[in-house]
PDB file of C-alpha atoms in Angstrom:
ATOM      1  CA  MET D1406    -107.445-134.840  53.695  1.00 80.00           C
ATOM      2  CA  TYR D1407    -108.443-134.508  57.340  1.00 93.00           C
ATOM      3  CA  ASN D1408    -105.253-133.362  59.129  1.00 96.00           C
ATOM      4  CA  LEU D1409    -105.577-136.438  61.360  1.00 98.00           C
ATOM      5  CA  LEU D1410    -101.874-136.357  62.187  1.00 98.00           C
ATOM      6  CA  LYS D1411    -101.240-132.630  62.279  1.00 98.00           C
ATOM      7  CA  GLY D1412     -98.463-131.934  64.778  1.00 98.00           C
ATOM      8  CA  LYS D1413     -97.626-135.625  65.248  1.00 98.00           C
ATOM      9  CA  LYS D1414     -94.116-137.021  64.789  1.00 98.00           C
ATOM     10  CA  GLY D1415     -92.752-140.495  64.293  1.00 98.00           C
ATOM     11  CA  ILE D1416     -90.510-143.099  62.695  1.00 99.00           C
ATOM     12  CA  ILE D1417     -91.357-145.285  59.710  1.00 98.00           C
ATOM     13  CA  PHE D1418     -89.353-148.491  59.258  1.00 98.00           C
ATOM     14  CA  GLY D1419     -89.158-150.461  56.037  1.00 96.00           C
ATOM     15  CA  ALA D1420     -90.000-148.193  53.089  1.00 95.00           C
ATOM     16  CA  LEU D1421     -88.241-149.803  50.127  1.00 92.00           C
ATOM     17  CA  ASP D1422     -90.035-148.752  46.947  1.00 93.00           C
ATOM     18  CA  GLU D1423     -93.404-147.562  45.689  1.00 94.00           C
ATOM     19  CA  ASN D1424     -94.941-151.013  46.224  1.00 92.00           C
ATOM     20  CA  SER D1425     -94.180-151.234  49.942  1.00 94.00           C
ATOM     21  CA  ILE D1426     -96.832-150.600  52.560  1.00 97.00           C
ATOM     22  CA  ALA D1427     -94.382-148.486  54.537  1.00 97.00           C
ATOM     23  CA  TRP D1428     -93.879-146.263  51.484  1.00 97.00           C
ATOM     24  CA  LYS D1429     -97.636-145.792  51.011  1.00 98.00           C
ATOM     25  CA  THR D1430     -98.030-145.123  54.733  1.00 98.00           C
ATOM     26  CA  ALA D1431     -95.323-142.468  54.670  1.00 98.00           C
ATOM     27  CA  GLU D1432     -97.122-140.709  51.830  1.00 98.00           C
ATOM     28  CA  ARG D1433    -100.443-140.795  53.682  1.00 98.00           C
ATOM     29  CA  VAL D1434     -98.920-139.651  56.976  1.00 98.00           C
ATOM     30  CA  HIS D1435     -97.376-136.715  55.132  1.00 98.00           C
ATOM     31  CA  GLU D1436    -100.729-135.867  53.548  1.00 98.00           C
ATOM     32  CA  GLU D1437    -102.398-135.951  56.977  1.00 98.00           C
ATOM     33  CA  GLY D1438     -99.906-133.470  58.418  1.00 98.00           C
ATOM     34  CA  GLY D1439     -97.515-135.828  60.216  1.00 98.00           C
ATOM     35  CA  GLN D1440     -93.733-135.527  60.259  1.00 98.00           C
ATOM     36  CA  PHE D1441     -91.343-138.454  60.428  1.00 98.00           C
ATOM     37  CA  VAL D1442     -87.903-139.841  59.837  1.00 98.00           C
ATOM     38  CA  LEU D1443     -87.456-142.801  57.515  1.00 98.00           C
ATOM     39  CA  THR D1444     -85.232-145.724  58.347  1.00 97.00           C
ATOM     40  CA  ASN D1445     -84.151-149.011  56.860  1.00 95.00           C
ATOM     41  CA  ALA D1446     -81.155-151.307  56.993  1.00 90.00           C
ATOM     42  CA  PRO D1447     -78.236-150.026  54.882  1.00 86.00           C
ATOM     43  CA  VAL D1448     -78.404-153.059  52.561  1.00 80.00           C
ATOM     44  CA  ALA D1449     -82.131-152.498  51.963  1.00 75.00           C
ATOM     45  CA  MET D1450     -81.541-148.812  51.314  1.00 75.00           C
ATOM     46  CA  ARG D1451     -79.107-149.669  48.541  1.00 74.00           C
ATOM     47  CA  MET D1452     -81.762-151.856  46.911  1.00 72.00           C
ATOM     48  CA  GLY D1453     -84.630-149.376  47.148  1.00 71.00           C
ATOM     49  CA  LYS D1454     -85.603-145.797  46.377  1.00 90.00           C
ATOM     50  CA  ILE D1455     -85.927-144.348  49.861  1.00 94.00           C
ATOM     51  CA  ASN D1456     -84.198-141.101  48.847  1.00 93.00           C
ATOM     52  CA  ASP D1457     -87.049-140.359  46.438  1.00 95.00           C
ATOM     53  CA  LEU D1458     -89.588-140.820  49.233  1.00 97.00           C
ATOM     54  CA  ALA D1459     -87.597-138.620  51.592  1.00 97.00           C
ATOM     55  CA  GLU D1460     -87.511-135.818  49.025  1.00 96.00           C
ATOM     56  CA  LYS D1461     -91.236-136.151  48.348  1.00 97.00           C
ATOM     57  CA  THR D1462     -92.243-136.022  52.015  1.00 98.00           C
ATOM     58  CA  GLY D1463     -89.561-133.704  53.411  1.00 97.00           C
ATOM     59  CA  ALA D1464     -88.283-136.475  55.681  1.00 98.00           C
ATOM     60  CA  GLN D1465     -84.750-137.176  56.805  1.00 97.00           C
ATOM     61  CA  ILE D1466     -83.267-140.669  56.604  1.00 97.00           C
ATOM     62  CA  ILE D1467     -81.427-142.393  59.446  1.00 97.00           C
ATOM     63  CA  PRO D1468     -79.968-145.777  58.426  1.00 96.00           C
ATOM     64  CA  ALA D1469     -80.429-148.452  61.094  1.00 97.00           C
ATOM     65  CA  ASP D1470     -80.265-152.211  61.369  1.00 97.00           C
ATOM     66  CA  ALA D1471     -83.366-152.987  63.443  1.00 98.00           C
ATOM     67  CA  THR D1472     -81.638-156.012  64.981  1.00 98.00           C
ATOM     68  CA  ASN D1473     -78.788-153.875  66.339  1.00 98.00           C
ATOM     69  CA  MET D1474     -79.416-152.142  69.668  1.00 98.00           C
ATOM     70  CA  GLU D1475     -76.738-149.486  69.090  1.00 98.00           C
ATOM     71  CA  ASP D1476     -78.282-148.586  65.748  1.00 98.00           C
ATOM     72  CA  LEU D1477     -81.732-148.367  67.314  1.00 98.00           C
ATOM     73  CA  GLN D1478     -80.477-146.199  70.162  1.00 98.00           C
ATOM     74  CA  ASN D1479     -78.879-143.821  67.668  1.00 98.00           C
ATOM     75  CA  LEU D1480     -82.044-143.815  65.554  1.00 98.00           C
ATOM     76  CA  VAL D1481     -84.395-142.961  68.409  1.00 98.00           C
ATOM     77  CA  VAL D1482     -82.172-140.229  69.870  1.00 98.00           C
ATOM     78  CA  LYS D1483     -81.519-138.598  66.482  1.00 98.00           C
ATOM     79  CA  ALA D1484     -85.175-138.848  65.466  1.00 98.00           C
ATOM     80  CA  MET D1485     -86.216-136.895  68.571  1.00 98.00           C
ATOM     81  CA  GLU D1486     -83.522-134.307  67.845  1.00 98.00           C
ATOM     82  CA  ILE D1487     -84.619-133.899  64.229  1.00 98.00           C
ATOM     83  CA  LEU D1488     -88.335-133.816  65.017  1.00 98.00           C
ATOM     84  CA  GLY D1489     -87.997-131.627  68.084  1.00 98.00           C
ATOM     85  CA  GLY D1490     -89.418-133.834  70.795  1.00 98.00           C
ATOM     86  CA  LYS D1491     -90.989-137.139  71.684  1.00 98.00           C
ATOM     87  CA  LEU D1492     -92.667-139.361  69.124  1.00 99.00           C
ATOM     88  CA  ASP D1493     -96.344-140.060  68.524  1.00 99.00           C
ATOM     89  CA  PHE D1494     -96.188-143.005  66.120  1.00 99.00           C
ATOM     90  CA  VAL D1495     -93.883-145.777  64.895  1.00 99.00           C
ATOM     91  CA  LEU D1496     -94.450-148.220  62.030  1.00 98.00           C
ATOM     92  CA  HIS D1497     -92.562-151.530  62.018  1.00 98.00           C
ATOM     93  CA  SER D1498     -92.824-152.873  58.467  1.00 98.00           C
ATOM     94  CA  ILE D1499     -89.961-155.362  58.390  1.00 96.00           C
ATOM     95  CA  GLY D1500     -89.838-159.007  57.355  1.00 95.00           C
ATOM     96  CA  MET D1501     -87.250-161.377  55.926  1.00 95.00           C
ATOM     97  CA  SER D1502     -86.692-165.132  55.761  1.00 96.00           C
ATOM     98  CA  VAL D1503     -83.419-166.556  54.468  1.00 97.00           C
ATOM     99  CA  ASN D1504     -85.055-169.984  54.236  1.00 97.00           C
ATOM    100  CA  VAL D1505     -87.702-168.517  51.930  1.00 94.00           C
ATOM    101  CA  ARG D1506     -85.104-166.718  49.834  1.00 94.00           C
ATOM    102  CA  LYS D1507     -83.139-169.927  49.394  1.00 96.00           C
ATOM    103  CA  ASN D1508     -86.246-172.069  48.727  1.00 94.00           C
ATOM    104  CA  ILE D1509     -85.553-174.313  51.712  1.00 97.00           C
ATOM    105  CA  PRO D1510     -88.686-176.266  52.743  1.00 96.00           C
ATOM    106  CA  TYR D1511     -90.052-175.658  56.237  1.00 97.00           C
ATOM    107  CA  THR D1512     -89.372-179.255  57.271  1.00 98.00           C
ATOM    108  CA  GLU D1513     -85.714-178.849  56.300  1.00 98.00           C
ATOM    109  CA  SER D1514     -85.163-175.388  57.797  1.00 98.00           C
ATOM    110  CA  ASN D1515     -81.606-174.220  58.271  1.00 98.00           C
ATOM    111  CA  TYR D1516     -81.632-173.050  61.876  1.00 98.00           C
ATOM    112  CA  GLU D1517     -79.023-170.343  61.438  1.00 98.00           C
ATOM    113  CA  TYR D1518     -81.203-168.906  58.681  1.00 98.00           C
ATOM    114  CA  TYR D1519     -84.257-169.470  60.881  1.00 98.00           C
ATOM    115  CA  ALA D1520     -82.711-167.473  63.722  1.00 98.00           C
ATOM    116  CA  LYS D1521     -81.735-164.640  61.377  1.00 98.00           C
ATOM    117  CA  GLY D1522     -85.248-164.372  59.973  1.00 98.00           C
ATOM    118  CA  TRP D1523     -86.743-164.452  63.475  1.00 98.00           C
ATOM    119  CA  ASP D1524     -84.390-161.687  64.600  1.00 98.00           C
ATOM    120  CA  VAL D1525     -85.204-159.452  61.629  1.00 98.00           C
ATOM    121  CA  SER D1526     -88.922-160.154  61.370  1.00 98.00           C
ATOM    122  CA  ALA D1527     -90.004-160.548  65.000  1.00 98.00           C
ATOM    123  CA  LEU D1528     -87.422-159.936  67.707  1.00 98.00           C
ATOM    124  CA  SER D1529     -86.563-156.606  66.101  1.00 98.00           C
ATOM    125  CA  PHE D1530     -90.045-155.436  67.115  1.00 98.00           C
ATOM    126  CA  HIS D1531     -89.244-156.092  70.772  1.00 98.00           C
ATOM    127  CA  LYS D1532     -85.909-154.321  70.337  1.00 98.00           C
ATOM    128  CA  VAL D1533     -87.636-151.288  68.815  1.00 98.00           C
ATOM    129  CA  CYS D1534     -90.218-151.150  71.603  1.00 98.00           C
ATOM    130  CA  GLN D1535     -87.571-151.618  74.294  1.00 98.00           C
ATOM    131  CA  THR D1536     -85.429-148.818  72.882  1.00 98.00           C
ATOM    132  CA  LEU D1537     -88.404-146.462  72.718  1.00 98.00           C
ATOM    133  CA  HIS D1538     -89.425-147.394  76.266  1.00 98.00           C
ATOM    134  CA  LYS D1539     -85.956-147.003  77.781  1.00 98.00           C
ATOM    135  CA  ASN D1540     -85.554-143.589  76.202  1.00 98.00           C
ATOM    136  CA  ASP D1541     -89.057-142.459  77.199  1.00 98.00           C
ATOM    137  CA  ALA D1542     -89.337-141.565  73.532  1.00 98.00           C
ATOM    138  CA  MET D1543     -93.119-141.815  73.059  1.00 98.00           C
ATOM    139  CA  ASN D1544     -95.728-139.258  74.014  1.00 98.00           C
ATOM    140  CA  GLN D1545     -98.733-140.449  75.999  1.00 98.00           C
ATOM    141  CA  TRP D1546    -101.366-142.018  73.734  1.00 98.00           C
ATOM    142  CA  GLY D1547     -98.699-142.664  71.128  1.00 98.00           C
ATOM    143  CA  SER D1548     -99.185-145.568  68.738  1.00 99.00           C
ATOM    144  CA  ILE D1549     -96.822-148.335  67.610  1.00 99.00           C
ATOM    145  CA  VAL D1550     -97.969-150.563  64.732  1.00 99.00           C
ATOM    146  CA  ALA D1551     -96.412-153.665  63.144  1.00 98.00           C
ATOM    147  CA  LEU D1552     -97.550-155.509  60.032  1.00 98.00           C
ATOM    148  CA  THR D1553     -98.402-159.206  60.123  1.00 98.00           C
ATOM    149  CA  TYR D1554    -100.278-161.887  58.163  1.00 97.00           C
ATOM    150  CA  ILE D1555    -102.946-164.494  58.949  1.00 96.00           C
ATOM    151  CA  ALA D1556    -100.383-167.290  58.527  1.00 96.00           C
ATOM    152  CA  ALA D1557     -99.622-166.555  62.193  1.00 98.00           C
ATOM    153  CA  GLN D1558    -102.934-168.310  62.999  1.00 97.00           C
ATOM    154  CA  ARG D1559    -103.546-170.603  60.026  1.00 96.00           C
ATOM    155  CA  THR D1560    -101.343-172.938  58.022  1.00 95.00           C
ATOM    156  CA  PHE D1561    -100.116-171.594  54.695  1.00 92.00           C
ATOM    157  CA  PRO D1562     -97.423-174.177  53.869  1.00 91.00           C
ATOM    158  CA  ASP D1563     -95.423-172.026  51.456  1.00 90.00           C
ATOM    159  CA  TYR D1564     -95.231-169.140  53.932  1.00 93.00           C
ATOM    160  CA  ASN D1565     -92.553-171.222  55.623  1.00 96.00           C
ATOM    161  CA  ASP D1566     -90.890-169.936  58.821  1.00 97.00           C
ATOM    162  CA  MET D1567     -92.327-166.466  58.271  1.00 97.00           C
ATOM    163  CA  ALA D1568     -95.543-167.850  59.790  1.00 97.00           C
ATOM    164  CA  ASP D1569     -93.687-168.551  63.028  1.00 98.00           C
ATOM    165  CA  ASN D1570     -92.069-165.132  62.930  1.00 98.00           C
ATOM    166  CA  LYS D1571     -95.427-163.410  62.536  1.00 98.00           C
ATOM    167  CA  ALA D1572     -96.930-165.394  65.429  1.00 98.00           C
ATOM    168  CA  TYR D1573     -94.030-164.258  67.619  1.00 98.00           C
ATOM    169  CA  LEU D1574     -94.442-160.667  66.408  1.00 98.00           C
ATOM    170  CA  GLU D1575     -98.115-160.641  67.401  1.00 98.00           C
ATOM    171  CA  SER D1576     -97.281-162.023  70.840  1.00 98.00           C
ATOM    172  CA  ILE D1577     -94.769-159.214  71.403  1.00 98.00           C
ATOM    173  CA  ALA D1578     -97.479-156.649  70.587  1.00 98.00           C
ATOM    174  CA  ARG D1579     -99.719-158.135  73.273  1.00 98.00           C
ATOM    175  CA  SER D1580     -97.000-158.548  75.898  1.00 98.00           C
ATOM    176  CA  PHE D1581     -95.147-155.267  75.397  1.00 98.00           C
ATOM    177  CA  GLY D1582     -98.463-153.538  74.790  1.00 98.00           C
ATOM    178  CA  TYR D1583     -99.552-154.339  78.327  1.00 98.00           C
ATOM    179  CA  PHE D1584     -96.470-152.835  79.955  1.00 98.00           C
ATOM    180  CA  TYR D1585     -96.231-149.814  77.646  1.00 98.00           C
ATOM    181  CA  GLY D1586     -99.909-149.116  78.160  1.00 98.00           C
ATOM    182  CA  LYS D1587     -99.640-149.293  81.960  1.00 98.00           C
ATOM    183  CA  ASP D1588     -96.439-147.252  82.105  1.00 97.00           C
ATOM    184  CA  LYS D1589     -96.970-144.585  79.449  1.00 97.00           C
ATOM    185  CA  LYS D1590    -100.445-145.002  77.900  1.00 98.00           C
ATOM    186  CA  VAL D1591     -98.763-146.034  74.633  1.00 98.00           C
ATOM    187  CA  ARG D1592    -100.699-148.326  72.270  1.00 98.00           C
ATOM    188  CA  ILE D1593     -99.211-151.306  70.424  1.00 99.00           C
ATOM    189  CA  ASN D1594    -101.139-153.176  67.721  1.00 99.00           C
ATOM    190  CA  THR D1595    -100.548-155.394  64.708  1.00 98.00           C
ATOM    191  CA  ILE D1596    -102.355-155.200  61.382  1.00 98.00           C
ATOM    192  CA  SER D1597    -103.017-158.543  59.688  1.00 98.00           C
ATOM    193  CA  GLN D1598    -103.062-157.420  56.080  1.00 97.00           C
ATOM    194  CA  SER D1599    -104.318-159.153  52.938  1.00 97.00           C
ATOM    195  CA  PRO D1600    -101.546-160.678  50.815  1.00 94.00           C
ATOM    196  CA  THR D1601    -100.099-157.635  49.090  1.00 90.00           C
ATOM    197  CA  ALA D1602     -97.853-157.449  46.040  1.00 81.00           C
ATOM    198  CA  THR D1603     -94.855-155.884  47.763  1.00 73.00           C
ATOM    199  CA  THR D1604     -91.251-156.689  46.891  1.00 65.00           C
ATOM    200  CA  ALA D1605     -90.920-158.768  50.063  1.00 64.00           C
ATOM    201  CA  GLY D1606     -94.250-160.557  49.612  1.00 59.00           C
ATOM    202  CA  GLN D1607     -93.468-161.613  46.080  1.00 59.00           C
ATOM    203  CA  GLY D1608     -90.490-163.559  47.389  1.00 60.00           C
ATOM    204  CA  VAL D1609     -92.824-166.165  48.912  1.00 66.00           C
ATOM    205  CA  LYS D1610     -93.377-169.261  46.764  1.00 68.00           C
ATOM    206  CA  GLY D1611     -96.799-169.256  45.117  1.00 68.00           C
ATOM    207  CA  PHE D1612     -97.570-165.701  46.221  1.00 73.00           C
ATOM    208  CA  ASP D1613     -99.669-164.949  43.141  1.00 81.00           C
ATOM    209  CA  GLY D1614    -101.862-167.875  44.182  1.00 83.00           C
ATOM    210  CA  PHE D1615    -102.154-166.430  47.699  1.00 82.00           C
ATOM    211  CA  ILE D1616    -103.435-163.159  46.259  1.00 92.00           C
ATOM    212  CA  THR D1617    -105.891-164.774  43.840  1.00 92.00           C
ATOM    213  CA  TYR D1618    -107.287-167.156  46.465  1.00 92.00           C
ATOM    214  CA  ALA D1619    -107.691-164.417  49.087  1.00 94.00           C
ATOM    215  CA  ASN D1620    -109.463-162.201  46.575  1.00 95.00           C
ATOM    216  CA  LEU D1621    -111.931-164.984  45.738  1.00 94.00           C
ATOM    217  CA  MET D1622    -112.533-165.634  49.437  1.00 95.00           C
ATOM    218  CA  SER D1623    -112.932-162.037  50.627  1.00 97.00           C
ATOM    219  CA  PRO D1624    -116.371-160.395  50.230  1.00 97.00           C
ATOM    220  CA  LEU D1625    -114.721-156.991  49.849  1.00 98.00           C
ATOM    221  CA  GLY D1626    -111.761-158.282  47.881  1.00 97.00           C
ATOM    222  CA  ASN D1627    -108.148-157.874  48.938  1.00 97.00           C
ATOM    223  CA  ALA D1628    -107.055-154.775  50.821  1.00 97.00           C
ATOM    224  CA  THR D1629    -104.386-152.909  48.863  1.00 96.00           C
ATOM    225  CA  ALA D1630    -101.220-151.300  50.178  1.00 97.00           C
ATOM    226  CA  GLU D1631    -102.998-147.936  49.922  1.00 97.00           C
ATOM    227  CA  ASP D1632    -105.908-149.282  51.972  1.00 98.00           C
ATOM    228  CA  CYS D1633    -103.468-150.507  54.615  1.00 98.00           C
ATOM    229  CA  ALA D1634    -101.787-147.111  54.707  1.00 98.00           C
ATOM    230  CA  ASN D1635    -105.157-145.483  55.426  1.00 98.00           C
ATOM    231  CA  TYR D1636    -105.871-147.971  58.199  1.00 98.00           C
ATOM    232  CA  THR D1637    -102.451-147.382  59.713  1.00 98.00           C
ATOM    233  CA  VAL D1638    -103.075-143.637  59.709  1.00 98.00           C
ATOM    234  CA  SER D1639    -106.284-144.235  61.663  1.00 98.00           C
ATOM    235  CA  LEU D1640    -104.320-146.212  64.264  1.00 98.00           C
ATOM    236  CA  PHE D1641    -101.767-143.422  64.531  1.00 98.00           C
ATOM    237  CA  SER D1642    -104.538-140.869  65.065  1.00 98.00           C
ATOM    238  CA  ASP D1643    -106.365-139.877  68.240  1.00 98.00           C
ATOM    239  CA  LEU D1644    -109.510-141.564  66.931  1.00 98.00           C
ATOM    240  CA  THR D1645    -108.234-144.949  68.154  1.00 98.00           C
ATOM    241  CA  ARG D1646    -106.819-143.964  71.541  1.00 98.00           C
ATOM    242  CA  MET D1647    -108.337-146.930  73.369  1.00 98.00           C
ATOM    243  CA  VAL D1648    -107.228-149.626  70.925  1.00 98.00           C
ATOM    244  CA  THR D1649    -104.191-151.597  72.070  1.00 98.00           C
ATOM    245  CA  MET D1650    -102.743-155.131  72.231  1.00 98.00           C
ATOM    246  CA  GLN D1651    -104.923-156.114  69.257  1.00 98.00           C
ATOM    247  CA  ASN D1652    -104.245-158.086  66.114  1.00 98.00           C
ATOM    248  CA  LEU D1653    -106.502-156.227  63.694  1.00 98.00           C
ATOM    249  CA  TYR D1654    -107.556-158.020  60.521  1.00 98.00           C
ATOM    250  CA  HIS D1655    -107.463-155.786  57.454  1.00 98.00           C
ATOM    251  CA  ASP D1656    -108.279-158.337  54.799  1.00 98.00           C
ATOM    252  CA  GLY D1657    -111.627-157.625  53.161  1.00 98.00           C
ATOM    253  CA  GLY D1658    -113.318-160.185  55.394  1.00 97.00           C
ATOM    254  CA  PHE D1659    -111.057-163.125  54.479  1.00 97.00           C
ATOM    255  CA  SER D1660    -110.429-164.094  58.103  1.00 97.00           C
ATOM    256  CA  ASN D1661    -114.129-164.820  58.736  1.00 97.00           C
ATOM    257  CA  VAL D1662    -115.059-166.686  55.558  1.00 96.00           C
ATOM    258  CA  GLY D1663    -115.057-170.484  55.224  1.00 94.00           C
ATOM    259  CA  VAL D1664    -115.661-170.857  51.499  1.00 92.00           C
ATOM    260  CA  THR D1665    -117.245-168.900  48.644  1.00 92.00           C
ATOM    261  CA  PRO D1666    -119.014-169.868  45.403  1.00 91.00           C
ATOM    262  CA  GLU D1667    -116.134-168.287  43.486  1.00 89.00           C
ATOM    263  CA  VAL D1668    -113.590-170.605  45.116  1.00 88.00           C
ATOM    264  CA  ILE D1669    -115.807-173.651  44.541  1.00 89.00           C
ATOM    265  CA  ALA D1670    -116.288-172.663  40.891  1.00 89.00           C
ATOM    266  CA  SER D1671    -112.548-172.281  40.393  1.00 86.00           C
ATOM    267  CA  MET D1672    -112.017-175.816  41.754  1.00 85.00           C
ATOM    268  CA  ASN D1673    -114.692-177.330  39.555  1.00 86.00           C
ATOM    269  CA  LYS D1674    -113.263-176.009  36.308  1.00 71.00           C
TER     270      LYS D1674
END
């Protein structure tokens, strides 16, 4: 390890189980010398194994609904108390669509469900950034990262309303990133990750097909959750101090490839 995050402190949202990118990131941050608090919504915490991760990494857990401003205020204040000062990094690894869970087609979206998914998956990122900003909770050159997917730019029909949520999420990173950068020299970026076999990802219809197709299209193959954790660590580190307001593709090259012989061969079988 390189001690890239030695002395740095932060918050990691969304660690559910060993398959989640947030879980892998927490492990890597710990290995690189960083300290953090873990947080997730109470209902998600009951479903996952976050206590095991906390024990492994020496982290404390602060339950918080990322759509609730009071919860976020409590989280940020307590995190600074526990960690002994301002924060250097925050990972937003949250996504949920009720329409997807209930197998409702995009063209027949239930708008109450739509609004709930948007609040959890996208608007919560603005709420997190606003709470951090209002509390002057980030050190200069701190780094805030959210996870996204290329369906924000391209049509993946079965990704449903999550595609809209991710597009909104990426816009928040650009817009809030400008103001946070001007005010406090804080960086905000999104990582557009390969389809990854997380608990949340596997809830999308046809997700195994997403993974297989992306792997055939990508010259380097799909980026794993562990790969994404490493990339996130680099964005938390001082090595990327001048990177902000970017949507950064971490997909083995998928985003720049039109077609490959492997895909053509699979269609000709």
